[in-house]
Amino acid sequence: QVQLVESGGALVQAGGSLRLSCAASGSIVSINDMRWYRQPPGKQRELVAAISRGGSSNYADSVKGRFTISRDNAKNTVYLQMNSLKPEDTAVYVCNADLRTSPLRPLRTYWGQGTQVTVSS
């Protein structure tokens, strides 16, 4: 069974920084793309950043220049470094990953449970 577990969420003042982690564990053969989403209170979930296995990344316009996504393939972990945080960054941050649990099985997307980030003004 595969699990994705996020950590690092907290209450922080505007202008501060946080680093989120998402570790995948279980019977994993390989992981392709990994992503961070967020869901602000009362709003739709939105894609924040994504990173390929080779390290290519892309970002939502609202976080470009402030957030950095990275990954450690040896640890099956993806990170999100968030700097210059704003109150509008307040949300539940959730990671997902496209991965295989067997060489004979297709890629499947797994989701974590999320971690709360609250930015006070």
Tab-separated table of C-alpha atoms in Angstrom, residues 20-116:
chain	number	residue	atom	x	y	z
A	20	LEU	CA	6.733	21.608	3.164
A	21	SER	CA	7.702	17.973	2.671
A	22	CYS	CA	5.791	15.084	1.168
A	23	ALA	CA	7.204	11.591	1.557
A	24	ALA	CA	5.913	8.645	-0.429
A	25	SER	CA	6.248	5.196	1.096
A	26	GLY	CA	5.148	1.658	0.413
A	27	SER	CA	5.580	-0.668	-2.518
A	28	ILE	CA	6.917	1.860	-5.048
A	29	VAL	CA	8.828	0.925	-8.178
A	30	SER	CA	9.131	4.391	-9.691
A	31	ILE	CA	7.696	7.884	-9.370
A	32	ASN	CA	7.138	10.198	-12.314
A	33	ASP	CA	5.660	13.673	-11.785
A	34	MET	CA	5.068	15.015	-8.285
A	35	ARG	CA	2.878	18.015	-7.546
A	36	TRP	CA	1.703	20.387	-4.851
A	37	TYR	CA	-1.888	21.617	-4.839
A	38	ARG	CA	-3.615	23.935	-2.407
A	39	GLN	CA	-7.198	24.555	-1.416
A	40	PRO	CA	-7.930	27.903	0.230
A	41	PRO	CA	-10.972	28.125	2.530
A	42	GLY	CA	-14.169	28.069	0.482
A	43	LYS	CA	-12.334	27.855	-2.841
A	44	GLN	CA	-11.427	25.261	-5.447
A	45	ARG	CA	-8.248	23.252	-5.303
A	46	GLU	CA	-5.510	24.719	-7.512
A	47	LEU	CA	-2.187	23.453	-8.805
A	48	VAL	CA	0.723	25.281	-7.174
A	49	ALA	CA	3.782	23.574	-8.635
A	50	ALA	CA	4.864	20.399	-10.386
A	51	ILE	CA	8.185	18.661	-10.946
A	52	SER	CA	9.205	15.833	-13.238
A	53	ARG	CA	11.502	12.998	-12.260
A	54	GLY	CA	14.296	14.766	-14.122
A	55	GLY	CA	13.733	18.011	-12.219
A	56	SER	CA	11.807	20.133	-14.712
A	57	SER	CA	9.346	22.315	-12.839
A	58	ASN	CA	6.484	24.703	-13.424
A	59	TYR	CA	4.525	27.026	-11.180
A	60	ALA	CA	1.249	28.845	-10.856
A	61	ASP	CA	1.653	32.518	-11.733
A	62	SER	CA	0.624	33.488	-8.202
A	63	VAL	CA	3.677	31.802	-6.644
A	64	LYS	CA	6.380	32.300	-9.287
A	65	GLY	CA	9.502	33.819	-7.781
A	66	ARG	CA	8.384	32.992	-4.219
A	67	PHE	CA	7.955	29.197	-4.143
A	68	THR	CA	10.442	26.531	-5.209
A	69	ILE	CA	9.592	22.872	-5.751
A	70	SER	CA	12.312	20.235	-5.493
A	71	ARG	CA	12.576	16.497	-4.961
A	72	ASP	CA	14.877	13.814	-3.643
A	73	ASN	CA	14.334	10.719	-5.775
A	74	ALA	CA	16.328	8.523	-3.415
A	75	LYS	CA	13.938	9.433	-0.591
A	76	ASN	CA	10.751	9.514	-2.711
A	77	THR	CA	10.156	12.986	-1.302
A	78	VAL	CA	9.037	16.281	-2.802
A	79	TYR	CA	9.519	19.651	-1.124
A	80	LEU	CA	7.956	23.065	-1.449
A	81	GLN	CA	10.015	25.999	-0.206
A	82	MET	CA	7.674	28.940	0.317
A	83	ASN	CA	9.149	32.407	0.815
A	84	SER	CA	7.596	35.858	1.127
A	85	LEU	CA	4.346	34.292	2.243
A	86	LYS	CA	1.131	36.282	1.917
A	87	PRO	CA	-2.226	35.884	3.688
A	88	GLU	CA	-3.707	34.695	0.383
A	89	ASP	CA	-1.346	31.695	0.521
A	90	THR	CA	-3.426	30.372	3.419
A	91	ALA	CA	-4.711	26.944	2.400
A	92	VAL	CA	-4.490	23.220	2.900
A	93	TYR	CA	-1.508	22.076	0.835
A	94	VAL	CA	-1.757	18.601	-0.665
A	95	CYS	CA	0.787	16.641	-2.651
A	96	ASN	CA	0.268	13.996	-5.280
A	97	ALA	CA	2.463	11.705	-7.299
A	98	ASP	CA	2.191	9.568	-10.410
A	99	LEU	CA	3.830	6.290	-9.569
A	100	ARG	CA	4.066	2.563	-10.284
A	101	THR	CA	3.793	-0.158	-7.683
A	102	SER	CA	4.893	-2.833	-10.173
A	103	PRO	CA	6.717	-2.828	-13.536
A	104	LEU	CA	3.616	-4.479	-15.039
A	105	ARG	CA	1.121	-1.936	-13.731
A	106	PRO	CA	0.275	1.443	-15.260
A	107	LEU	CA	1.017	4.752	-13.611
A	108	ARG	CA	-1.506	5.738	-10.962
A	109	THR	CA	-1.953	9.015	-9.099
A	110	TYR	CA	-1.819	8.943	-5.313
A	111	TRP	CA	-2.748	11.789	-2.976
A	112	GLY	CA	-1.688	12.833	0.483
A	113	GLN	CA	-4.013	14.068	3.238
A	114	GLY	CA	-2.749	17.635	3.296
A	115	THR	CA	-1.071	20.038	5.690
A	116	GLN	CA	-2.477	23.383	6.847
